[in-house]
Structures are given as structure tokens and as C-alpha cells.
Coordinates of C-alpha atoms and ligand atoms in Angstrom, one line a residue:
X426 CA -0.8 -86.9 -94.0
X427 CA -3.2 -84.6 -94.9
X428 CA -5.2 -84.5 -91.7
X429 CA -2.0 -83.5 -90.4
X430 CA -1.6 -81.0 -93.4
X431 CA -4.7 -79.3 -92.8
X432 CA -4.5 -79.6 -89.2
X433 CA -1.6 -77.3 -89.4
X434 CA -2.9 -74.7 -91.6
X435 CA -6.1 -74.6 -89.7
X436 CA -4.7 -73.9 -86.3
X437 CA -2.8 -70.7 -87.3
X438 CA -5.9 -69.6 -89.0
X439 CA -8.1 -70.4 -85.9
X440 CA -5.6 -68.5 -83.7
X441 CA -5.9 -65.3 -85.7
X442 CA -9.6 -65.3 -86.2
X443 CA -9.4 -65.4 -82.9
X444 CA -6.9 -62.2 -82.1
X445 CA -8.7 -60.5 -84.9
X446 CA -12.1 -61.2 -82.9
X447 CA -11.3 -60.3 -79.7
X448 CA -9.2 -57.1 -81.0
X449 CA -12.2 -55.9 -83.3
X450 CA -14.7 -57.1 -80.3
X451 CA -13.3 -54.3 -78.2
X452 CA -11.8 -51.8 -80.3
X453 CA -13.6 -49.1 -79.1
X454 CA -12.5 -49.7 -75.7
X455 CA -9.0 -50.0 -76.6
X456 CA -8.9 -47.0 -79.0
X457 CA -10.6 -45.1 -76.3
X458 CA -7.8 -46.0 -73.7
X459 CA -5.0 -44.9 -77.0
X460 CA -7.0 -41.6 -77.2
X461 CA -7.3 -41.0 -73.7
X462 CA -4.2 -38.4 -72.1
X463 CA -1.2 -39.4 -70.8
X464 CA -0.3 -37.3 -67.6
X465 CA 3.3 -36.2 -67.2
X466 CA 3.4 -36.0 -63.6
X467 CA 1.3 -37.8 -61.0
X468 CA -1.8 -36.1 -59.7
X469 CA -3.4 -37.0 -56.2
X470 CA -7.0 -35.4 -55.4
X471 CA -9.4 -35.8 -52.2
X472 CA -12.9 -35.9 -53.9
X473 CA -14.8 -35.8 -51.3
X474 CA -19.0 -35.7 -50.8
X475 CA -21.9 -34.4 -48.9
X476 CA -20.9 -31.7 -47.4
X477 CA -23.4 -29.4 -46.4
X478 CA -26.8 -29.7 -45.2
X479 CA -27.5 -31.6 -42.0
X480 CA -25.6 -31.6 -38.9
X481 CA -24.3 -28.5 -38.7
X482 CA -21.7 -28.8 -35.6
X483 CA -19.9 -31.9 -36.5
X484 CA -19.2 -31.1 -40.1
X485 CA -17.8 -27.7 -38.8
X486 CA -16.0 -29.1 -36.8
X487 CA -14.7 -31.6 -39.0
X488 CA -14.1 -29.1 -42.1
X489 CA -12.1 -26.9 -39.4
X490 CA -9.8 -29.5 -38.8
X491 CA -9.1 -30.4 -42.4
X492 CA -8.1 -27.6 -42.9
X493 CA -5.7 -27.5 -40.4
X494 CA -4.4 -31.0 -41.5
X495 CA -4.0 -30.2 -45.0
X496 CA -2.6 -26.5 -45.0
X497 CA 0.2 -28.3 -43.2
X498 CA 1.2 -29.8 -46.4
X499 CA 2.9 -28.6 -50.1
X500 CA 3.9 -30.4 -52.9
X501 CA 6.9 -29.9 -55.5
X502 CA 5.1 -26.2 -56.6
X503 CA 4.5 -24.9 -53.4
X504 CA 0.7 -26.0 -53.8
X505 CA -1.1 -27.3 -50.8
X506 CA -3.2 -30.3 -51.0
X507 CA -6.8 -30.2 -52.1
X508 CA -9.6 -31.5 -51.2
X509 CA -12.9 -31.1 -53.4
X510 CA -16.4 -30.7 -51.5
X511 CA -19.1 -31.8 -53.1
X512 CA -21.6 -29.5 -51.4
X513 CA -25.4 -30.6 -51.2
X514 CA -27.5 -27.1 -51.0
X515 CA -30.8 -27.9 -48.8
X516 CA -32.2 -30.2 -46.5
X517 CA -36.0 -30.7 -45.9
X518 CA -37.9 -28.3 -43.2
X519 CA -39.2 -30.7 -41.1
X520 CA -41.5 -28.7 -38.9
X521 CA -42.8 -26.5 -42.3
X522 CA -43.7 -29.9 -44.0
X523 CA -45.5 -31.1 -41.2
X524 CA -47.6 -27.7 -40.9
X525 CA -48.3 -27.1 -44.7
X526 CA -48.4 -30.6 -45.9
X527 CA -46.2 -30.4 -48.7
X528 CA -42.4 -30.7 -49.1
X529 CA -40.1 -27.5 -47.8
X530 CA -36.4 -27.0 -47.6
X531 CA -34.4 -25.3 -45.6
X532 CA -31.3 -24.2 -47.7
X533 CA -27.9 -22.9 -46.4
X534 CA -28.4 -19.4 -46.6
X535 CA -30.4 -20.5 -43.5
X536 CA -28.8 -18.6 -40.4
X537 CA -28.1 -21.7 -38.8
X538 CA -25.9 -22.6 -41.3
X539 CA -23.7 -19.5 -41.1
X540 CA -20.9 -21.2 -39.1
X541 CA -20.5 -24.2 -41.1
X542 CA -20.6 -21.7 -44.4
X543 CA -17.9 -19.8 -42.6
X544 CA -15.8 -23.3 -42.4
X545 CA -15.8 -24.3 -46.1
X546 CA -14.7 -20.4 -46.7
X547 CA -11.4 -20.8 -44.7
X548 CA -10.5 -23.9 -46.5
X549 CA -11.8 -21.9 -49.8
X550 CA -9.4 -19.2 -48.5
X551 CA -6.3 -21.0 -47.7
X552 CA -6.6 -23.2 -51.1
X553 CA -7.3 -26.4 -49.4
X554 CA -10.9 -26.8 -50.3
X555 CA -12.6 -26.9 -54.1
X556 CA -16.2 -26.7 -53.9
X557 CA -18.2 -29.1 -56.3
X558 CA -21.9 -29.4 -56.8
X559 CA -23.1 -32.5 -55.8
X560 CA -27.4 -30.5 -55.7
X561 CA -29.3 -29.0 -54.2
X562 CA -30.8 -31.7 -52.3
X563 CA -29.2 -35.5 -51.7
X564 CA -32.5 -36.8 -53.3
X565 CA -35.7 -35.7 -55.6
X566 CA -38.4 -34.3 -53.0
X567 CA -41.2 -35.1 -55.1
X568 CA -39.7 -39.1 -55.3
X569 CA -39.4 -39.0 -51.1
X570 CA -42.3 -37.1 -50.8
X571 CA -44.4 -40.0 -52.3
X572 CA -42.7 -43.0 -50.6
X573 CA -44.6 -45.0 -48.7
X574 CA -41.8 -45.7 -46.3
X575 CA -42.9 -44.4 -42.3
X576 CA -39.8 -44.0 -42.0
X577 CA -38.7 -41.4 -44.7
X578 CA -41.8 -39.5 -43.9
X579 CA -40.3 -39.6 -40.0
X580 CA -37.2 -38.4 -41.9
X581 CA -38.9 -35.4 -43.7
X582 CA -40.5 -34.5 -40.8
X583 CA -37.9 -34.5 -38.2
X584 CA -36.9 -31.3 -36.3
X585 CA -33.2 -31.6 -36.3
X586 CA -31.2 -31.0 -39.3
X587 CA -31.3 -35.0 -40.7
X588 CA -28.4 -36.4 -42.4
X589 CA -29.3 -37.7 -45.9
X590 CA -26.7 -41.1 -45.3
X591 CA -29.7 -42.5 -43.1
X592 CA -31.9 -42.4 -45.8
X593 CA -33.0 -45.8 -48.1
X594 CA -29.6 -46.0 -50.6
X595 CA -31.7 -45.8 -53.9
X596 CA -34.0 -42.6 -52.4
X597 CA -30.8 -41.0 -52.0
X598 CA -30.4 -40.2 -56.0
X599 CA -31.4 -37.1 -57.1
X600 CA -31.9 -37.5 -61.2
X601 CA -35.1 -40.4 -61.0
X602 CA -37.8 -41.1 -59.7
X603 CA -37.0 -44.2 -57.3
X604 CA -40.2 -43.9 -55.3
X605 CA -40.8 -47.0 -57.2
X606 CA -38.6 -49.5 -58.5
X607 CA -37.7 -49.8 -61.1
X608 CA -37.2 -46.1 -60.8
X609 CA -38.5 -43.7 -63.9
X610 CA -36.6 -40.9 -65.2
X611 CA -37.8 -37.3 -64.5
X612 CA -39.7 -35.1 -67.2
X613 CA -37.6 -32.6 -69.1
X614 CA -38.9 -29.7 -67.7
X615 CA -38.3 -30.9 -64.2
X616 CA -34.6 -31.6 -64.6
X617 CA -34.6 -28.2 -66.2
X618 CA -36.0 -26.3 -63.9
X619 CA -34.3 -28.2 -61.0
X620 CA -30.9 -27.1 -62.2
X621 CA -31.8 -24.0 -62.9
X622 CA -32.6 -23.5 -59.2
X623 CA -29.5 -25.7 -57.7
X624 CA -26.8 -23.7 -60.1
X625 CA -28.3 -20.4 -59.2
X626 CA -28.5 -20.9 -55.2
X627 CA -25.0 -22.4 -55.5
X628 CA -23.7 -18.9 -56.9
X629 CA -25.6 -16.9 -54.6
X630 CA -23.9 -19.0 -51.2
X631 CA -20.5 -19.1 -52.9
X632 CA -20.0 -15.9 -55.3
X633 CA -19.8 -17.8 -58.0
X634 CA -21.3 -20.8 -60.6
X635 CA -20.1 -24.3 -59.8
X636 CA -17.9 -25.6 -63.1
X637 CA -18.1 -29.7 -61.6
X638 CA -21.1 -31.5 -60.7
X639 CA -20.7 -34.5 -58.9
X640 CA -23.6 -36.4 -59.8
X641 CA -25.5 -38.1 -56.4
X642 CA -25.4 -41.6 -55.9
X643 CA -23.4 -41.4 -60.1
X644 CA -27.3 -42.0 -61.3
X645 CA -27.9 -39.3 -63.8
X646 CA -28.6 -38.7 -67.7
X647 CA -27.6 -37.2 -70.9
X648 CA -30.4 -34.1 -70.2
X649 CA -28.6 -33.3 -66.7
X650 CA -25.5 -33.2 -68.1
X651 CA -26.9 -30.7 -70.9
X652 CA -28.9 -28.3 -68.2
X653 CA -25.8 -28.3 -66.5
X654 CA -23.7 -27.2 -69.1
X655 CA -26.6 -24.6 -70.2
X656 CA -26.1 -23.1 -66.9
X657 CA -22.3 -23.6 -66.8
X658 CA -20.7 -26.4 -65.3
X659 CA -17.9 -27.6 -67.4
X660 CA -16.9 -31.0 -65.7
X661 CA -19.2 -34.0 -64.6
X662 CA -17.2 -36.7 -62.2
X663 CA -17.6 -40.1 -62.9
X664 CA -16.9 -43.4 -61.8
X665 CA -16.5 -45.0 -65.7
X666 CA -19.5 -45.4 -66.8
X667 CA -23.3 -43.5 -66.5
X668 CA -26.1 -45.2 -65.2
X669 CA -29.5 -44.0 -65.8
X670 CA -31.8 -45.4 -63.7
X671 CA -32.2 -47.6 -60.3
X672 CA -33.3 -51.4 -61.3
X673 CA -36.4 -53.3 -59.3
X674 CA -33.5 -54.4 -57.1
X675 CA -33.2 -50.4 -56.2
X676 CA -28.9 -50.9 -57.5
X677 CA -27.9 -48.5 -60.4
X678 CA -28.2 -49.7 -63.7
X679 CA -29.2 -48.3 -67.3
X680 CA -25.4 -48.2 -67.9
X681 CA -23.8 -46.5 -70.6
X682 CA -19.4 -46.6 -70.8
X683 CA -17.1 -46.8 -70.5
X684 CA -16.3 -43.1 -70.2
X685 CA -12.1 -42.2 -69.9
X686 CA -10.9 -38.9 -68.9
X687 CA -11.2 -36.1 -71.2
X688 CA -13.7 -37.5 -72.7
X689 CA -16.7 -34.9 -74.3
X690 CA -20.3 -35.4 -73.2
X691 CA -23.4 -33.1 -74.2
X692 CA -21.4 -29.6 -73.4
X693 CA -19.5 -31.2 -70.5
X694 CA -15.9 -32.6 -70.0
X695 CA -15.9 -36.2 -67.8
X696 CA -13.3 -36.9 -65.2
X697 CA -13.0 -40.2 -63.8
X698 CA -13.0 -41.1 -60.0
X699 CA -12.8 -44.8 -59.4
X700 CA -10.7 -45.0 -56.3
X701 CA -11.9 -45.2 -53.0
X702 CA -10.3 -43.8 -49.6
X703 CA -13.3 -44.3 -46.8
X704 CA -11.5 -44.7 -43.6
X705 CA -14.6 -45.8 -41.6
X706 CA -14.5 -49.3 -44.2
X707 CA -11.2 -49.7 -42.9
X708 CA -9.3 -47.8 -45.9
X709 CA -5.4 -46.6 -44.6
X710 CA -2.7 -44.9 -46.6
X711 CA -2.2 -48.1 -48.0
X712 CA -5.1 -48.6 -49.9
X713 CA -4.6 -44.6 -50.9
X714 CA -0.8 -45.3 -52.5
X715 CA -1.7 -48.6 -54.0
X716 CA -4.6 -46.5 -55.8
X717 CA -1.9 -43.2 -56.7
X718 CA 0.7 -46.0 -57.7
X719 CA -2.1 -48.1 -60.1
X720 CA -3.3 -44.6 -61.5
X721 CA 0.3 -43.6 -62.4
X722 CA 1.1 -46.3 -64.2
X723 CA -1.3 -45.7 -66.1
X724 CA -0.4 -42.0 -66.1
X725 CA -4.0 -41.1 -64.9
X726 CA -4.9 -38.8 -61.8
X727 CA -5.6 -40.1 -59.0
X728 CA -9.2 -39.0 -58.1
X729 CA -9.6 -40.6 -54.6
X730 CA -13.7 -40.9 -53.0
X731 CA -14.2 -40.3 -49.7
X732 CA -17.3 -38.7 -47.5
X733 CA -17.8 -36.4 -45.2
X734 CA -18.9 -39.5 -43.0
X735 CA -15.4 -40.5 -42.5
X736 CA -15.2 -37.3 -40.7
X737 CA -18.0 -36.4 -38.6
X738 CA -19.2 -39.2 -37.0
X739 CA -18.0 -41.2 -33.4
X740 CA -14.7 -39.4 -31.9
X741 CA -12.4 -42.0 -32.1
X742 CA -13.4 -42.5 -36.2
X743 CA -13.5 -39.6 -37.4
X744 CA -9.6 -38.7 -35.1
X745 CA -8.7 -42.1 -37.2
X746 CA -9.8 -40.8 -40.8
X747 CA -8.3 -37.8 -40.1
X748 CA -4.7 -39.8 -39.0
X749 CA -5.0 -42.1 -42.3
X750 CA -5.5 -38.7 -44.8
X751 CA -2.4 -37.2 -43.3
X752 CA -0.2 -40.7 -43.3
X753 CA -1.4 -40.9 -47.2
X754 CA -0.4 -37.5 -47.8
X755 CA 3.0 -37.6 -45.9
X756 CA 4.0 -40.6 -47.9
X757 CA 2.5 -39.9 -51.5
X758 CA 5.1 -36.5 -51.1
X759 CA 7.9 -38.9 -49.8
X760 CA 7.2 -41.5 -52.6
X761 CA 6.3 -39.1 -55.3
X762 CA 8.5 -36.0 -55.3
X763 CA 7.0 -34.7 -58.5
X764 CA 3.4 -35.0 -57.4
X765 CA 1.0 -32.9 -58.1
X766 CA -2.0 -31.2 -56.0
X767 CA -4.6 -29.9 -58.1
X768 CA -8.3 -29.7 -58.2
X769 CA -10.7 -31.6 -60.4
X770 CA -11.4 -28.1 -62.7
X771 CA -7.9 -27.4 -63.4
X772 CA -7.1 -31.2 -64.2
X773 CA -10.0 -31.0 -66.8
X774 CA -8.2 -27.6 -67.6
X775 CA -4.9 -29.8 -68.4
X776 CA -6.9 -32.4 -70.4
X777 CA -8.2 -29.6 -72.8
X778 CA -4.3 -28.2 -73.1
X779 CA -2.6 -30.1 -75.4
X780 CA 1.0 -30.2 -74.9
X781 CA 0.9 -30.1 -71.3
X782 CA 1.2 -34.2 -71.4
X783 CA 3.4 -36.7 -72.4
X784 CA 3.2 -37.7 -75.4
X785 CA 6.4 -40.1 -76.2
X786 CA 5.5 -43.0 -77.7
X787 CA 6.8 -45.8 -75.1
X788 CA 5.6 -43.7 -72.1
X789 CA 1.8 -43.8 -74.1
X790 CA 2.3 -47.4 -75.1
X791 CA 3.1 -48.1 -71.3
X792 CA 0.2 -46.2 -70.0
X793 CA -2.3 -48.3 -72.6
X794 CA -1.2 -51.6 -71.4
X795 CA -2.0 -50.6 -67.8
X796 CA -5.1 -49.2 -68.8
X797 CA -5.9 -51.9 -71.0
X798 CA -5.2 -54.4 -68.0
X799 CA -8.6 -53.0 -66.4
X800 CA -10.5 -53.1 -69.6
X801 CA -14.0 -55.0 -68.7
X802 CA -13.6 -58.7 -69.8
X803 CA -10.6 -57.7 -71.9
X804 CA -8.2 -60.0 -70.2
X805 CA -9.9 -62.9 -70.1
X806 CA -10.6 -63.2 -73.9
X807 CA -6.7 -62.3 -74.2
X808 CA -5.9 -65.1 -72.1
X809 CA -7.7 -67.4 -74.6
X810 CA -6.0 -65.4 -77.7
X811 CA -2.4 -65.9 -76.4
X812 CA -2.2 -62.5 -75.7
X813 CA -1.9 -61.9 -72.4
X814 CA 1.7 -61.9 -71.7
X815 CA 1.3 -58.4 -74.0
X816 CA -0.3 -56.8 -70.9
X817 CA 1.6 -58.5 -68.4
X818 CA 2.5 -56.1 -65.7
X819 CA 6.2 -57.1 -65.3
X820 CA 6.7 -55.6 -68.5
X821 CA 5.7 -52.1 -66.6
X822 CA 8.4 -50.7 -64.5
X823 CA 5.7 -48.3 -62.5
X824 CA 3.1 -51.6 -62.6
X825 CA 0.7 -51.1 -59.6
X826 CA -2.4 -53.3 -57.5
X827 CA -5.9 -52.5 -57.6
X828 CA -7.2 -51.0 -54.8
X829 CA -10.3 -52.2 -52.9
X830 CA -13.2 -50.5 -53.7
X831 CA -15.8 -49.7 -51.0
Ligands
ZN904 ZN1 -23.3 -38.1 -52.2

């Protein structure tokens, strides 16, 4: 009898040490999804990256037809669709490094830039494009300068304009030094300097000092973020999370997270962008409305990633990306009367407004769950607490499906 007795009593106490741990394990995480803002109208953005050095016809041509695509377009205010470019400022002078030995780039204010300059401006012009720094270079010279790679040299030293995707992934970010792996971080003066030049080019090109960075490849660190907001850039995309470094693997790792939206970082404001629309990996409208669908239920914008090598590569692709953007578009306004086309610096505008979201109780407590739902590991320990059926989607009128990430 008492075996039974205690039995009893200890299983109810075992069940709330339990909630109690798993609750207090990640309350950060779950008072940071509280704290984060609840949108009042669903938001849709094309973040897209790598525009500008390198091939200078087909990204013309390309940005030229965007904007015809998207100027086509207007959503409940009369605003037209935008898409952000995140604009890379030099490539390396191939014939220059070869003569002198030592690393030269040629920037955009190069002449033979001028027509794909004159692109981005029309979009600029008709409200269609944002422009974003994403750097001055695609990669640190010094880091590709050193690898040992024949074919990165080949790279550097080609003739033509050379199209930073071909490069080895992990030489392609800008903020370490991943000529070997693991990669180290750069010296404080470097990073300094580096901005310096890469905000400063960026205002001469475009009249005026970028206010998002986009950071290459998402490996950066705390002293980017603070040159950039030195010289500033008020908003830093990224995908959740911050990772530091490239691991012996050459992946990005030296995580720090999760980040939310909103959230502060040394001078800057984050924005998150973990949705993915890349045509050329098969993405459709579906995979876009499944992501604006999961991000409103969670009354978050919908930040969607795509790059400008959906658009400029074989005919029949780059004719296809631009069909699957247009189909997403069409329907998100048919679906979604009330949405919302902004870019990235006004929606970090809205997040530093308060009053301009919802802020009812039940719409806040919806938006958590959802959030919760994605919560790293979250819903497995809820699972074993009994807690699950709290977060179960059902419950969620406006309950939407992951999308597949690239
Ligand atoms: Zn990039």
C-alpha cells in the first residue's frame, strides 16, 4: 500500500520537475520568442544576393527584366514589390595581379560596369529594387591570395570578369581567414579598415551609405557588426544565429543564437531571413507561400533568399526563375489581400516603432506558439513533458508547413 502511496505522489512530482526543467532549460529562447514583435499585417520581401561584380551582360540583363516583372505588380497601398540587392563592390583585376604580383580589384566605378550600374538605378528608380551591402568583395583577398588552390589563383588571374559562385564555398566568406581551415578571424584593424573602404565606395556608386549589410556566406562577428554601425549601417540580415568562423570541415560554425527580429546587436538592429526561394533548386510559388503562410502565423515577415544565380545563368532557367517569382507574387496578393511590400530598412524601421504592431494578447499568444514550434530541440523535450499538444498547430487557425531550405 504504500509502494502504491508513494508511487503516486512521486509521479506527479517527477512530471513537474520535469515541465519545470525543460521550461527553465530554454527560457531564454522562449522569453525571446514573447519579446520578439508581432506583425499586424503580413510582409513578403525578395532578399536577394550577389549582385554586382562579375558578368556584366547577363546580370543586366537579368536586373532589366525584374524590373519589368515586378513594376507590374502593387499591393493593398499602392506599393510595388521589392526586391533587396545585396550588391558585392569589386571583383579581382586579373590581368593587374598577374603583372604586379599582388592582389588588385577592379570596382564598379569601372567603365565597364556603367551599364549594369545603370540597371540597378531603374529598379532604384521605379521602387522595385533596395540596395543592401553584401562587401566590397565576395571574399577576403589576402585569405584567396594565399590559397594554395591552382585553381583560385587561375580564378584571380583570369581576364574576364569571374563570377565569385565558382569559387571553393568556404573562400567565398569575407569576415575570416579560411585560407586554412579551421579558418582564423581577422585582426581588428583589418576589419576596420576594410569597412571603412567598402561603406565609403558603396556611397560614392550609390549617393548614399548603405543602412543593411548582408553579411557573405552569414560568417561574420561582433567587431563587423560594430565597424559597420561606426560607419552607419543600421540593420545586419541574418539567418538565426551568427557564426564566427569556418570549421576544419570548411562549414560555418562558431555559432552564437538564436537571434529574433528586432533584436539589438553592437549598434545594429538584426532581421531574420530564414526562407529560401532558389528556383534553379527547384523552388516554385509553392515553396514561396508555404514560407509567407509559416511566417504569418507566426506574424513574422517573410524575408525570402534567393541569388542573382537564379537569374543569370542558362536561358531556359533563368526564363523559369523569372516565371516562378511572378506566379508567387500573383498568388501571395490573391491569397493575402492585406500584404505588405516593404524593404528590409523600413521593416527594421517598424520594429523600432512601437505601436505599429499588434499587440492583443491571443494574437501574441498565437504567434509564440508558432514560433515556439521551431524552437531548436524545444519540441522534443515537450513531447516527453506532456506538453506538446500546447503547441500543436491545430490549435492555430493561420498554422503553416516549413518550407525546404536550400
Ligand atoms: Zn552572397
Amino acid at each position: 500500500m504504500r509502494t502504491v502511496m508513494s508511487f503516486l505522489l512521486l509521479f506527479p512530482l517527477a512530471w513537474l520537475a520535469l515541465v519545470a526543467g525543460t521550461l527553465l532549460w530554454y527560457r531564454r529562447g522562449l522569453m525571446a520568442l514573447w519579446r520578439e514583435p508581432v506583425l499586424d499585417q503580413p510582409v513578403l520581401i525578395i532578399e536577394s544576393d550577389d549582385w554586382g561584380a562579375g558578368p556584366v551582360e547577363s546580370q543586366t540583363q537579368a536586373l532589366n527584366r525584374l524590373v519589368d516583372l515586378l513594376t507590374r505588380f502593387r499591393d493593398c497601398d499602392g506599393r510595388p514589390p521589392v526586391m533587396t540587392l545585396a550588391l558585392v563592390l569589386a571583383g579581382p583585376d586579373g590581368p593587374a595581379i598577374r603583372r604586379e604580383g599582388h592582389y588588385r580589384c577592379r570596382t564598379l566605378e569601372d567603365p565597364v560596369f556603367a551599364p549594369l550600374r545603370a540597371a540597378i538605378e531603374r529598379g532604384r528608380r521605379a521602387g522595385v529594387f533596395a540596395l543592401q551591402l553584401h562587401g566590397m568583395e565576395h571574399y577576403w583577398p589576402p585569405a584567396l591570395m594565399a590559397s594554395p588552390d591552382p585553381s583560385v589563383r587561375a580564378w584571380l588571374e583570369s581576364d574576364s570578369l569571374p563570377a565569385t559562385e565558382r569559387l571553393p564555398a568556404h573562400l567565398q566568406s569575407r569576415w575570416t581567414d579560411a585560407s586554412v581551415l579551421p579558418s582564423r578571424p581577422l585582426s581588428d584593424e583589418a576589419i576596420a579598415a576594410a569597412v571603412r573602404e567598402e561603406v565609403a565606395l558603396f556611397e560614392r556608386l550609390f549617393g548614399e551609405r548603405p543602412r543593411v549589410a548582408v553579411p557573405p556566406t552569414f560568417v561574420w562577428d561582433a567587431r563587423v557588426e560594430a565597424a559597420w554601425a561606426r560607419a552607419g549601417v543600421e540593420v545586419v540580415v541574418t539567418p538565426g544565429l551568427r557564426s564566427r568562423c569556418r570549421n576544419a570541415a570548411g562549414l560555418p560554425d562558431c555559432d552564437s543564437g538564436p537571434i529574433v527580429n528586432g533584436q539589438s546587436g553592437p549598434g545594429v538592429r538584426y532581421v531574420v531571413r530564414d526562407a529560401y526561394f532558389e528556383p534553379e533548386r527547384g523552388h516554385r510559388a509553392a515553396q514561396g507561400l508555404a514560407a509567407l503562410r509559416r511566417k504569418w502565423a507566426q506574424r513574422r515577415p517573410c524575408l525570402l533568399e534567393t541569388h542573382r544565380s537564379n537569374f543569370i545563368g542558362e536561358a531556359a532557367t533563368a526564363e523559369q526563375a523569372l516565371a516562378a517569382l511572378g506566379e508567387l507574387i500573383e498568388q501571395a496578393l490573391h491569397l493575402y489581400p492585406e500584404l505588405r511590400f516593404l524593404d528590409t530598412a523600413t521593416l527594421a524601421s517598424i520594429y523600432l516603432s512601437p505601436g505599429r504592431a499588434a499587440t492583443g494578447f491571443s494574437t501574441r499568444f498565437a504567434a509564440w506558439r508558432a514560433r515556439v514550434r521551431e524552437l531548436r530541440g524545444f519540441m522534443r523535450c515537450a513531447k516527453l513533458a506532456g506538453l506538446a499538444w500546447l503547441f500543436n498547430p491545430r490549435l492555430t487557425p493561420a498554422g503553416g508547413q516549413a518550407v525546404h531550405p536550400a
